[in-house]
CSV table of C-alpha atoms and ligand atoms in Angstrom, one decimal:
chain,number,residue,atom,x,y,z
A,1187,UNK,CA,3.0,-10.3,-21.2
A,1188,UNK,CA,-0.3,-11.7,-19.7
A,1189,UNK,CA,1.7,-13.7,-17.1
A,1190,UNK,CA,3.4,-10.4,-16.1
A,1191,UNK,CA,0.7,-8.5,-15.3
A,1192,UNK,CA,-1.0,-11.4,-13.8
A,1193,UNK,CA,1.8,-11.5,-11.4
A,1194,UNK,CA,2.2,-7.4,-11.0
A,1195,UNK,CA,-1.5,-8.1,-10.2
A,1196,UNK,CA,-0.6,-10.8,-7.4
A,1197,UNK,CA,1.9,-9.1,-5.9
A,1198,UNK,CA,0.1,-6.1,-5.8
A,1199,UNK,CA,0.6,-4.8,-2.4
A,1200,UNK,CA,4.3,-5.1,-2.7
A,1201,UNK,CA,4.4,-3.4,-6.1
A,1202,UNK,CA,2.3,-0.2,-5.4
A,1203,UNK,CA,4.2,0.2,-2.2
A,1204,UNK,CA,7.8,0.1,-3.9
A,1205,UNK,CA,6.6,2.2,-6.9
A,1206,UNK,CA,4.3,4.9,-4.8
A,1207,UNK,CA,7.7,5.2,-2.6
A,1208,UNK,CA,9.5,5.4,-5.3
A,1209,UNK,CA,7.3,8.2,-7.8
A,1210,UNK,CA,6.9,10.4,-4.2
A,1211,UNK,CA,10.8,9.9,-4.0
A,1212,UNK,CA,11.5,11.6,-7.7
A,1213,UNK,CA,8.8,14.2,-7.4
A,1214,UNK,CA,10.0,15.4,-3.8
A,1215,UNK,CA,13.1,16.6,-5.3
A,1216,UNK,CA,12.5,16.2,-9.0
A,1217,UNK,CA,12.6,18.4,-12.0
A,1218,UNK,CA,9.8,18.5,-14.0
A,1219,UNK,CA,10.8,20.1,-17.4
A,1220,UNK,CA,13.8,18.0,-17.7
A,1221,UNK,CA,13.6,15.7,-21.0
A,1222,UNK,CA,16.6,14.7,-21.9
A,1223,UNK,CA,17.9,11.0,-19.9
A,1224,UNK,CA,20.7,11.4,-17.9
A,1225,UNK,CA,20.8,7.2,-18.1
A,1226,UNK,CA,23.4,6.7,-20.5
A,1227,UNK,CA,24.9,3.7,-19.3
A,1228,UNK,CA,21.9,1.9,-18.0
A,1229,UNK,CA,23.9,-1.1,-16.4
A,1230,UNK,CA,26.9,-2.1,-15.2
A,1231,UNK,CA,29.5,-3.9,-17.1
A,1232,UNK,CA,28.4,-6.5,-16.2
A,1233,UNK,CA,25.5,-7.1,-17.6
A,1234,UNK,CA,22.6,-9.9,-15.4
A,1235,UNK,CA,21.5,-12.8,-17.8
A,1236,UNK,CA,17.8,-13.4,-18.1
A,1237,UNK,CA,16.1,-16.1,-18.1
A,1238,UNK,CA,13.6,-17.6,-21.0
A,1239,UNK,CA,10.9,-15.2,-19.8
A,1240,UNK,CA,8.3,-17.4,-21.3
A,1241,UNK,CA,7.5,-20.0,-18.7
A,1242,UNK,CA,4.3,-20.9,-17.9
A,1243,UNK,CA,2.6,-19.6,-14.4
A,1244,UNK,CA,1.1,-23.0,-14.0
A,1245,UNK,CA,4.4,-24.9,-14.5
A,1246,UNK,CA,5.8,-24.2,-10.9
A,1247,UNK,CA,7.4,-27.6,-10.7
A,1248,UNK,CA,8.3,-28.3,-14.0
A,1249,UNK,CA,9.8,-31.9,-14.9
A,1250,UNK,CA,12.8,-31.2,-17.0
A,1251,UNK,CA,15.0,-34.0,-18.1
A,1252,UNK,CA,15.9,-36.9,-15.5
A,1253,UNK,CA,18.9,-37.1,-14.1
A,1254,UNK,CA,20.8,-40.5,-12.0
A,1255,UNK,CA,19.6,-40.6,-8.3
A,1256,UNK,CA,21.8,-38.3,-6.2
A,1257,UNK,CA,23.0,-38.8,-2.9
A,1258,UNK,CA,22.8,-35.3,-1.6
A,1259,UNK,CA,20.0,-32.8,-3.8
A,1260,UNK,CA,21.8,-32.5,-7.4
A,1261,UNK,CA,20.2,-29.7,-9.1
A,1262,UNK,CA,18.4,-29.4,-12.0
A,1263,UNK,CA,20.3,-27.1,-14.9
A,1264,UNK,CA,18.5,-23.6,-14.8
A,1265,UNK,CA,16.4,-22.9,-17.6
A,1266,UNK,CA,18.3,-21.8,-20.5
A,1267,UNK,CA,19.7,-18.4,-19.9
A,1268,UNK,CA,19.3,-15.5,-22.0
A,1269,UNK,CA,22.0,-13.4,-22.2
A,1270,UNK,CA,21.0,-9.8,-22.1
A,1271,UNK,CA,22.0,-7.6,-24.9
A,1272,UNK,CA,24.8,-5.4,-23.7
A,1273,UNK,CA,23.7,-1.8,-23.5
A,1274,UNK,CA,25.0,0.2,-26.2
A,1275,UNK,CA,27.1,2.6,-24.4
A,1276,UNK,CA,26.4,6.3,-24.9
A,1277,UNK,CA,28.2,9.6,-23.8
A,1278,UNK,CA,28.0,10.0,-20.2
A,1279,UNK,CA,26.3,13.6,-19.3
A,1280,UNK,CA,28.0,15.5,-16.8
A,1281,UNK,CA,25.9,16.0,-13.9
A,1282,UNK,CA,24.6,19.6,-14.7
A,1283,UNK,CA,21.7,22.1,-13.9
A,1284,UNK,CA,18.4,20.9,-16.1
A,1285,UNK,CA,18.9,22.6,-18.9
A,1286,UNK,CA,16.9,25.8,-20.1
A,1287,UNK,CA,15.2,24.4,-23.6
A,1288,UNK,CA,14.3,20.9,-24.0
A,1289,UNK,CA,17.3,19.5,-26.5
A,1290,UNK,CA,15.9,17.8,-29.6
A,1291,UNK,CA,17.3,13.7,-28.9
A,1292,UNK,CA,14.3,11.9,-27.8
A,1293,UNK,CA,15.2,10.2,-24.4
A,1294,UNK,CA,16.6,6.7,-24.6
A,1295,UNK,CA,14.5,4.4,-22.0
A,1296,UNK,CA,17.0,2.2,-20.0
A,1297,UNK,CA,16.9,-1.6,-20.6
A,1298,UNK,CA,13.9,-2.8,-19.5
A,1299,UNK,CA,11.9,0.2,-21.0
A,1300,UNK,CA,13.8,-1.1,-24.5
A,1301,UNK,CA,12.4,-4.5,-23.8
A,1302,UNK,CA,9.4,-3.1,-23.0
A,1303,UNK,CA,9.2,-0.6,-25.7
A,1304,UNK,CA,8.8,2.3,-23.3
A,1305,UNK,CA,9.9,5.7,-23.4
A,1306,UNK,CA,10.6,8.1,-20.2
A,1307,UNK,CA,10.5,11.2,-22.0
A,1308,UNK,CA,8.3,13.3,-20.2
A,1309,UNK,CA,8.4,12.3,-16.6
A,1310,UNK,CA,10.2,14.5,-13.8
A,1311,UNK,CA,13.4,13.5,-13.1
A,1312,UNK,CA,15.2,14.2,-10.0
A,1313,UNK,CA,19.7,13.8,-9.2
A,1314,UNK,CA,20.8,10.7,-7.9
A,1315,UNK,CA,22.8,12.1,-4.7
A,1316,UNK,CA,23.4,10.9,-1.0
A,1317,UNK,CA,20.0,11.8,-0.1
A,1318,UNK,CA,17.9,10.2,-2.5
A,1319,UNK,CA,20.0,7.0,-1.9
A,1320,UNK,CA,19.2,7.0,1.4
A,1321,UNK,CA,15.3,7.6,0.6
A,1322,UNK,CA,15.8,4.6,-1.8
A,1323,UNK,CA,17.4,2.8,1.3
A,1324,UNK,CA,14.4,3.4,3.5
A,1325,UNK,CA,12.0,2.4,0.6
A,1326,UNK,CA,13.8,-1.2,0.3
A,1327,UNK,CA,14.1,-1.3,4.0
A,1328,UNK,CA,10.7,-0.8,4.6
A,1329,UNK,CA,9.9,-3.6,1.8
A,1330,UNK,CA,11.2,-5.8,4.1
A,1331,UNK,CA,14.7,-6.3,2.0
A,1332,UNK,CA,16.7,-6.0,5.1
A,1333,UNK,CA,19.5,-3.6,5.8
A,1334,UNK,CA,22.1,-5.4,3.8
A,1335,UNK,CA,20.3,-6.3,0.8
A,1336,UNK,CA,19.1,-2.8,0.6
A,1337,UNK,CA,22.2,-1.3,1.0
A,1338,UNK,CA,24.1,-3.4,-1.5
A,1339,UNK,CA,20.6,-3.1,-4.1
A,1340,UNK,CA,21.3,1.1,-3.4
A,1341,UNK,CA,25.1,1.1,-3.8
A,1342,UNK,CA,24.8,-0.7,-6.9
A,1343,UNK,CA,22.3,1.2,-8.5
A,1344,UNK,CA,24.5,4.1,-7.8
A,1345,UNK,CA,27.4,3.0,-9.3
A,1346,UNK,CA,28.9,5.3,-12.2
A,1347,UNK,CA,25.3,7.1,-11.9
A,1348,UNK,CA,25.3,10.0,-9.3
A,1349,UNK,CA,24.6,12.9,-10.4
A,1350,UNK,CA,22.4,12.0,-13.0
A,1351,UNK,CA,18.8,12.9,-13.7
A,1352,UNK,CA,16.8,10.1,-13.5
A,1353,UNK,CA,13.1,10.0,-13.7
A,1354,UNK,CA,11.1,7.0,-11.6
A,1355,UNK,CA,10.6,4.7,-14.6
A,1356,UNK,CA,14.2,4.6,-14.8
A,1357,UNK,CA,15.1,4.2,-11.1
A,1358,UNK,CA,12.8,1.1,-11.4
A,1359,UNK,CA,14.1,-0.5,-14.1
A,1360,UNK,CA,17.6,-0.3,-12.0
A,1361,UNK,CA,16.0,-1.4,-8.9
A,1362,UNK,CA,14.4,-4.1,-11.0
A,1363,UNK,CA,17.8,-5.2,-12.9
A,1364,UNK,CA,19.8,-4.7,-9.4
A,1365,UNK,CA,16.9,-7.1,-7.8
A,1366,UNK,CA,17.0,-9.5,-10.6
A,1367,UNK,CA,21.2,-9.9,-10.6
A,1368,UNK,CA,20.7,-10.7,-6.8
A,1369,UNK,CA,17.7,-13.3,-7.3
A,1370,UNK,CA,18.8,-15.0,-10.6
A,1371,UNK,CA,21.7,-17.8,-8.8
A,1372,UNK,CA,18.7,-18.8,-6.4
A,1373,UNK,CA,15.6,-19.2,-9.2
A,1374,UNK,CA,16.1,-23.3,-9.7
A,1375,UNK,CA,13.2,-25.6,-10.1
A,1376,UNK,CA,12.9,-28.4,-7.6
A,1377,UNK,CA,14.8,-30.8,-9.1
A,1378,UNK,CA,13.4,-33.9,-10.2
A,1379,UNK,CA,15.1,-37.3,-9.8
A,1380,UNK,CA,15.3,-40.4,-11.6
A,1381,UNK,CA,14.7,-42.2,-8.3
A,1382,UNK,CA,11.5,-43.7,-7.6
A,1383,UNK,CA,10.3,-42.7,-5.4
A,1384,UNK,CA,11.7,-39.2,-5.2
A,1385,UNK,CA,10.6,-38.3,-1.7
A,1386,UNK,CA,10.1,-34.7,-0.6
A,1387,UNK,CA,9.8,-34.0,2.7
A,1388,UNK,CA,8.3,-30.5,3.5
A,1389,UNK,CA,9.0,-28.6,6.3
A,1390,UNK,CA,7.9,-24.8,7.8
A,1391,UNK,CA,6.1,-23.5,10.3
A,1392,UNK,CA,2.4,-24.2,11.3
A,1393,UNK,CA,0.2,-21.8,8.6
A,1394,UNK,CA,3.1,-20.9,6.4
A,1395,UNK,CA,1.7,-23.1,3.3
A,1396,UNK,CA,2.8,-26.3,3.5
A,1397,UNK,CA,-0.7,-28.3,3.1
A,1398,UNK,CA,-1.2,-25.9,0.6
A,1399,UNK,CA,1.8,-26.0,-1.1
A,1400,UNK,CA,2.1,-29.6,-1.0
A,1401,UNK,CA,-1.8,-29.8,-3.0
A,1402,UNK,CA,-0.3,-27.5,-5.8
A,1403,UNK,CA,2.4,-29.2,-6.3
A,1404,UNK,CA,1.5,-32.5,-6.5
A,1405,UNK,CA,-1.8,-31.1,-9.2
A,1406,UNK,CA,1.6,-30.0,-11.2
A,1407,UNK,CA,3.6,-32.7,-11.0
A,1408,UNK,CA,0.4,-35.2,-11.8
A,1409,UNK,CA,-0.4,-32.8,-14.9
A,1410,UNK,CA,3.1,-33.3,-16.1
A,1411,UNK,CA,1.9,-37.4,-15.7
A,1412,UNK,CA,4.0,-38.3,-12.5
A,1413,UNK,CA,2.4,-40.9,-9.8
A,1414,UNK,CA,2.1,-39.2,-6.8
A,1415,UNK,CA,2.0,-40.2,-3.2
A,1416,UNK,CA,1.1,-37.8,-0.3
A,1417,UNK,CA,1.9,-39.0,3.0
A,1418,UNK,CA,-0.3,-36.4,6.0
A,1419,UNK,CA,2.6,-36.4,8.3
A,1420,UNK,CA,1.3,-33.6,10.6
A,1421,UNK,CA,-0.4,-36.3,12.6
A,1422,UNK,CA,-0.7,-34.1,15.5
A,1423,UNK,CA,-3.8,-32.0,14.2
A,1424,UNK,CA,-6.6,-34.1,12.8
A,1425,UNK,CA,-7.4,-30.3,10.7
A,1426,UNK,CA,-4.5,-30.8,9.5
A,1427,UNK,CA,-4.7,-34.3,7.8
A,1428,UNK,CA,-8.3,-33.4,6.9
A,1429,UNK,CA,-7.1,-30.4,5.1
A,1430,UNK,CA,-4.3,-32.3,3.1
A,1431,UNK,CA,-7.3,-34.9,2.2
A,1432,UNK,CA,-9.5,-32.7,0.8
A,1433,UNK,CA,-6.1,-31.4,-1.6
A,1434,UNK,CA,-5.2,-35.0,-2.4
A,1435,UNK,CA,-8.7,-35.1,-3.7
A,1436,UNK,CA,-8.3,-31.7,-5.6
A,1437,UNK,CA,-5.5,-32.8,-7.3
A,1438,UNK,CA,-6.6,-36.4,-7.7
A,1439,UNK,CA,-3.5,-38.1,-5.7
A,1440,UNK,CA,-4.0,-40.1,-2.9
A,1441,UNK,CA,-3.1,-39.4,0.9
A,1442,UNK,CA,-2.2,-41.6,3.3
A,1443,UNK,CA,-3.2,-41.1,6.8
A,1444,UNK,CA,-2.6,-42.4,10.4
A,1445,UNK,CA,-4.4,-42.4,13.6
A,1446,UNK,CA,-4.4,-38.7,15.3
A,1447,UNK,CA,-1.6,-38.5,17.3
A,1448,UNK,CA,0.2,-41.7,15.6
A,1449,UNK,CA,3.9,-41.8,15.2
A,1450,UNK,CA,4.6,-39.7,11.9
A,1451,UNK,CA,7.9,-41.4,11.8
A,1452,UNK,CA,5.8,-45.4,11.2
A,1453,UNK,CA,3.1,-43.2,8.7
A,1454,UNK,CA,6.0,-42.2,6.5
A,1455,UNK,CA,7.7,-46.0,6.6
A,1456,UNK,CA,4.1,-47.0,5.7
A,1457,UNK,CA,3.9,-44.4,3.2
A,1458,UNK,CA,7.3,-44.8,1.4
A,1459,UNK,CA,6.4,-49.2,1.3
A,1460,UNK,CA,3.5,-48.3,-0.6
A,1461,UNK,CA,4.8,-46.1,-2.5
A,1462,UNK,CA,7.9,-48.5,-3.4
A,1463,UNK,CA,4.4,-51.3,-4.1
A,1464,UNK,CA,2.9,-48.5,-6.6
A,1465,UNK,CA,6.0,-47.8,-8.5
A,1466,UNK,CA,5.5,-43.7,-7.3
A,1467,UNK,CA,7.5,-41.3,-8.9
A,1468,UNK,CA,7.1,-38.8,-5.8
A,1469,UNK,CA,6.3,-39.6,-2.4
A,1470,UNK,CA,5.6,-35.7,-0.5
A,1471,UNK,CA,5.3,-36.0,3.2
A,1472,UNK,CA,4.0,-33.0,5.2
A,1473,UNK,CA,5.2,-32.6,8.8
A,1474,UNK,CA,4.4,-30.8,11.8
A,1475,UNK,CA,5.5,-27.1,12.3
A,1476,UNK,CA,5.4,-26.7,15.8
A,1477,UNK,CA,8.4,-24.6,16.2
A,1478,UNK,CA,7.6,-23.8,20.2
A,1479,UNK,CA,9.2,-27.2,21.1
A,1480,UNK,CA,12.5,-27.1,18.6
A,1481,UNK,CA,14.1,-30.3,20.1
A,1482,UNK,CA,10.5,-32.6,20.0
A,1483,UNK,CA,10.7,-31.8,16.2
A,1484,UNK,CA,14.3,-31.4,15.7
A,1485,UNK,CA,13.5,-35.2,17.0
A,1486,UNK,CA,10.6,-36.6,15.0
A,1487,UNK,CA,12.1,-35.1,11.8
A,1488,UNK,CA,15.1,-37.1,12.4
A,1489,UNK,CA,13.1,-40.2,12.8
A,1490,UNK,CA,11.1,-39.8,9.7
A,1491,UNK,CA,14.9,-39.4,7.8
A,1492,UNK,CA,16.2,-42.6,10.1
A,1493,UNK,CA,13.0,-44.3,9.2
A,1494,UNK,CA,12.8,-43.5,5.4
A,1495,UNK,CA,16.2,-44.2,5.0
A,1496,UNK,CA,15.8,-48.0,6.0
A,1497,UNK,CA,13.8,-48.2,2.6
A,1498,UNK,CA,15.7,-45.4,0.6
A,1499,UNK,CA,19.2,-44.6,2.2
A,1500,UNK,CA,19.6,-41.2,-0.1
A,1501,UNK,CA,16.2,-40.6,0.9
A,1502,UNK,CA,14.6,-37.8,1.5
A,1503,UNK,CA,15.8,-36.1,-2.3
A,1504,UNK,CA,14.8,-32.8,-1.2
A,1505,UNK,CA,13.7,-30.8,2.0
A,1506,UNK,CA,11.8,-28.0,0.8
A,1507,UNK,CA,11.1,-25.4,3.6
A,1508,UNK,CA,7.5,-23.2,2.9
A,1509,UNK,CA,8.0,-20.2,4.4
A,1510,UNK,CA,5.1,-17.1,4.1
A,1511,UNK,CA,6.0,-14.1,2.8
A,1512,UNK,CA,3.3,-12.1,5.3
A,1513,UNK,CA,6.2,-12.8,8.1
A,1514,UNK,CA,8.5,-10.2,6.3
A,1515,UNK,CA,12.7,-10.4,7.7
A,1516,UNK,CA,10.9,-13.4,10.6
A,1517,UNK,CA,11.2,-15.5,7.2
A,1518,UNK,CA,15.0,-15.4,7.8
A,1519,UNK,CA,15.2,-16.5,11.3
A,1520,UNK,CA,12.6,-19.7,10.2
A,1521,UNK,CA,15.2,-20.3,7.2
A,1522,UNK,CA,17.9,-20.5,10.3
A,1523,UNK,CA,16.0,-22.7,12.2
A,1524,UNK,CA,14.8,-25.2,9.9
A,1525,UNK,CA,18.5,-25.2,8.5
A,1526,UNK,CA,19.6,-26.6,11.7
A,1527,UNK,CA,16.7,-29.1,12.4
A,1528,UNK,CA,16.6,-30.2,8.4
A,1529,UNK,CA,18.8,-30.5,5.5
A,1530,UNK,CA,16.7,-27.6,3.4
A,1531,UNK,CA,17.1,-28.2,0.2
A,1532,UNK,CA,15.4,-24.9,-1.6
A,1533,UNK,CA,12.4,-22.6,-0.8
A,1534,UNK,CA,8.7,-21.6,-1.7
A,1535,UNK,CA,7.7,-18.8,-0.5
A,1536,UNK,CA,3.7,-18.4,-0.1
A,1537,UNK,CA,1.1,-15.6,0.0
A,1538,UNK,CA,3.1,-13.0,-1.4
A,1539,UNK,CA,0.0,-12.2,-3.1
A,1540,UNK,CA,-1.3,-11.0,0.1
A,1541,UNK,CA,1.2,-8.7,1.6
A,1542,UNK,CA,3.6,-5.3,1.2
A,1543,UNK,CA,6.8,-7.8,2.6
A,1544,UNK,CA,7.6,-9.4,-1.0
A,1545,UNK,CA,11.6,-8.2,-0.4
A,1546,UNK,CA,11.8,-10.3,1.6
A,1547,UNK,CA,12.5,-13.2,-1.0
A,1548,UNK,CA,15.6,-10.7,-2.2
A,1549,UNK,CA,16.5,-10.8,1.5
A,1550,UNK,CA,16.7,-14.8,1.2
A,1551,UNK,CA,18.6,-15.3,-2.0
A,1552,UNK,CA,21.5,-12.3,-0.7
A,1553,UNK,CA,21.8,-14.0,2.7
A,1554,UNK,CA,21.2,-17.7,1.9
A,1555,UNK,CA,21.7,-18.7,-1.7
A,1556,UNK,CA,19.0,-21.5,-0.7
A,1557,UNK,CA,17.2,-22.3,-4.4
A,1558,UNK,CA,14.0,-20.5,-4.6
A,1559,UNK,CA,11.6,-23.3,-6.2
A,1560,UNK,CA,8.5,-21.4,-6.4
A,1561,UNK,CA,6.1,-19.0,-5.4
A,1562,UNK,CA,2.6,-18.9,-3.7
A,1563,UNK,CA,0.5,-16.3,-5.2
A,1564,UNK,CA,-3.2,-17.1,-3.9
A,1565,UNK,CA,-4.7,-19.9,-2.3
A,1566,UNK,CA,-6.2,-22.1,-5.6
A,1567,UNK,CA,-4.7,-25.0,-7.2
A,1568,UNK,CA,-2.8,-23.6,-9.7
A,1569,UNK,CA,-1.7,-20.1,-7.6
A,1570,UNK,CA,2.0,-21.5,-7.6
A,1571,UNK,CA,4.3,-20.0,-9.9
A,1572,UNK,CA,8.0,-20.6,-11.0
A,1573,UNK,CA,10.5,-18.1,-9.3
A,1574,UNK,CA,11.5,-16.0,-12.1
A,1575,UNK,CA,13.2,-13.4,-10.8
A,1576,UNK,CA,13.2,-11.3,-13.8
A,1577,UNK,CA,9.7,-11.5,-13.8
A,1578,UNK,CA,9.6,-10.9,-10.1
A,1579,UNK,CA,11.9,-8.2,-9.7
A,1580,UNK,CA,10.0,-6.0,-13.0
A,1581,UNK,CA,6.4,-6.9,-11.0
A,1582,UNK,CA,8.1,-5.8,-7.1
A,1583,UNK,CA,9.3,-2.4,-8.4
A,1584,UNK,CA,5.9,-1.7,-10.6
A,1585,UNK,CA,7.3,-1.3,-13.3
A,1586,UNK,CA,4.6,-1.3,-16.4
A,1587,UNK,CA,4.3,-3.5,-19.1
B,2909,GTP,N1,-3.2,-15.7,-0.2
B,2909,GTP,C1,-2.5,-16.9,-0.1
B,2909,GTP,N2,-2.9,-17.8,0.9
B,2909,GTP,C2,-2.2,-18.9,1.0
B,2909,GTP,C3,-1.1,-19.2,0.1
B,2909,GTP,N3,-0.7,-20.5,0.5
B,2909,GTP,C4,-1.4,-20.9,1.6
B,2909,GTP,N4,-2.3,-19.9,1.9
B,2909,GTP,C5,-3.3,-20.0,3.0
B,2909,GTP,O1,-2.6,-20.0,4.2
B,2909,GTP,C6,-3.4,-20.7,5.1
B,2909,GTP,C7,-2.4,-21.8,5.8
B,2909,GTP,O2,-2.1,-22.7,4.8
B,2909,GTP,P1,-1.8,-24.2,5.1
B,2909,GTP,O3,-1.4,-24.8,3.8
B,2909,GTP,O4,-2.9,-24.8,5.8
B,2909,GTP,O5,-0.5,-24.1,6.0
B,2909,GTP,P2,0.2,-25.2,6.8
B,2909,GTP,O6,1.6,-24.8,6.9
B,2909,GTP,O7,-0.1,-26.6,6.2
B,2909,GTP,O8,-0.5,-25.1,8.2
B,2909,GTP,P3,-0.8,-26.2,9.3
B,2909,GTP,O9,-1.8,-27.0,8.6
B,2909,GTP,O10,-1.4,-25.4,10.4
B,2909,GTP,O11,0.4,-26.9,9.6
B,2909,GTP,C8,-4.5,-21.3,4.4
B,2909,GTP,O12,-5.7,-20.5,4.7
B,2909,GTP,C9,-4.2,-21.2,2.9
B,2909,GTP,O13,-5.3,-21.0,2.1
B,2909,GTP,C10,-0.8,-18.3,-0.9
B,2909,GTP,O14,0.1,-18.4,-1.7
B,2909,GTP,N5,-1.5,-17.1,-1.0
């Protein structure tokens, strides 16, 4: 469980804001004498598979079997689902007054407190009704979830359970299982091609990641013994090239430059020929963010395609968009944009070690359904972690390991 914590640790200001809202939410209107679990059928029927929770946090990109060159991005199969154990049904309490004298049963911890070996025996407990749905509402709202997601996370938590007494651990291990079923289609790692060279153009805003992103990822993809080529498209900013340099040189790949101000477009034919010369395995091209003039990069995007494509025509084999976590529900309109200006092929979200937004990634996967690659977790070399959204979801809502 080291990884767990770790990331519980990372996502820290998302987590203690979910579980503080959530504890303040039981104990306003909770019970405290009130042993006995009302949480008899912990989960719906049916039941969210869980992924192999045994990946490694430095294995972001990992390079799973090869598979033929695909025209359009063909994904990778998901790591090897787990199915969960269906949860032994019990009697279903009546919703009732606590009762008077503790009874004798020992309380029976929902799934994840199974898993986790935890019991929820002596916290308060308070009834699920209207008004602590909405309060859980608000709490996901204010997580930047979005409206939808945290009405659709609410009403399925409530499902077969109001009325019931439930204490906070077990409101977040059904905020974290609710969470986890929405998140689970979208956890996919980038896919990796049989191509050479696989070329991943990266796209986002100005700041959201992308130089940084683009360094991790090539360390990963070199540690798993692939050639990589990274071509410093953004050649508007001569930080910006400078930046990617000094990341080629942490993860001991080389970068290919051009003139400030050059054509990005003739860097990237330049880059993808040498590339083809080297026999590369991945070429990664970083591009300009500059969002305040759409149609200029609407524009030089489509030339690096057009141009790439005279050397590769199913190139580029994915489009990841970076997006930053810190922006909260502006993370959606970016995915709209880009979507329209790019063929986005998945997602990492960055610096969701640094902020309270981390719904915001559930908000994604309900409204897109884009493939969540990976996740940015702090600003050194190996701070890029796969998406497991088990993982994620347990580390969001605090729960403990
Ligand atoms: N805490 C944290 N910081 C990050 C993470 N990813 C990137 N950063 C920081 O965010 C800032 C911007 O990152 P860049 O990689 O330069 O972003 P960019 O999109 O390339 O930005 P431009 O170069 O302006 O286009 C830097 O200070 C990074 O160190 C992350 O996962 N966590």
């Amino acid at each position: 469980m080291a990884f767990f914590s770790k990331l519980k640790d990372r996502l820290f200001k998302s987590s203690s804001k979910l579980e503080q809202g959530l504890d303040a939410i039981v104990e306003e209107g909770g019970e405290t004498a009130a042993p006995a679990s009302d949480l008899a059928d912990p989960a719906p029927a049916s039941a969210p598979t869980v992924p192999e929770p045994t990946r490694d946090v430095r294995d972001a990109a990992p390079v799973p079997e090869e598979r033929p060159a695909p025209g359009a991005a063909q994904l990778q199969p998901d790591p090897l689902p787990v199915a969960t154990p269906a949860p032994t049904p019990g009697p279903v309490t009546p919703a009732s007054p606590a009762p008077t004298s503790p009874p004798p049963a020992e309380a029976k911890p929902g799934f994840l407190g199974r898993l986790l070996g935890r019991g929820t025996t002596d916290e308060p407990r308070r009834v699920l009704d209207d008004d602590m749905l909405e309060q859980l509402e608000e709490l996901l709202i204010a997580s930047d979830m979005g409206v939808d997601t945290a009405l659709r996370i609410t009403s399925n938590m409530a499902e077969g359970r109001v009325g019931k007494r439930l204490s906070a651990t077990e409101i977040k291990e059904l905020m974290a299982q609710e969470i986890a079923r929405v998140m689970e289609p979208v956890a996919k790692p980038m896919p990796i091609y049989s191509k050479r060279p696989q070329v991943v153009l990266v796209v986002g805003v100005n700041g959201s990641g992308k130089t940084t992103t683009i360094g991790k990822l090539a360390s990963q993809f070199k540690g798993a013994g692939k050639k990589v080529v990274i071509a410093a498209g953004d050649t508007f900013r001569a930080a910006a090239v400078e930046q990617l340099q000094v990341w080629g040189e942490r993860a001991g790949v080389p970068v290919l430059t051009a003139p400030e101000g050059s054509d990005p477009a003739s860097l990237a034919f330049d880059a993808m020929t040498r590339a083809q010369e080297e026999g590369a395995d991945l070429l990664m091209i970083d591009t300009a963010g500059r969002l305040q003039n759409r149609s200029d990069l609407m524009e030089e995007l489509a030339k690096i395609v057009r141009v790439i494509r005279k050397k590769d025509e199913t190139a580029p084999h994915n489009t990841l968009l970076v997006l930053d976590a810190t922006t909260g529900q502006n993370a959606l309109n970016q995915v709209d944009v880009f979507r329209k200006i790019s063929d986005v092929s998945g997602l990492v979200m960055t610096k969701l070690d640094g902020t309270a937004k981390g719904g915001v990634l559930v908000a994604l996967a309900d409204k897109f359904g884009l493939p969540i690659h990976a996740i940015g977790v702090g600003e050194q070399i190996d701070d890029l972690a796969p998406f497991d959204p088990e993982e994620f979801a347990a580390a969001l809502t605090g729960l403990d390991t």
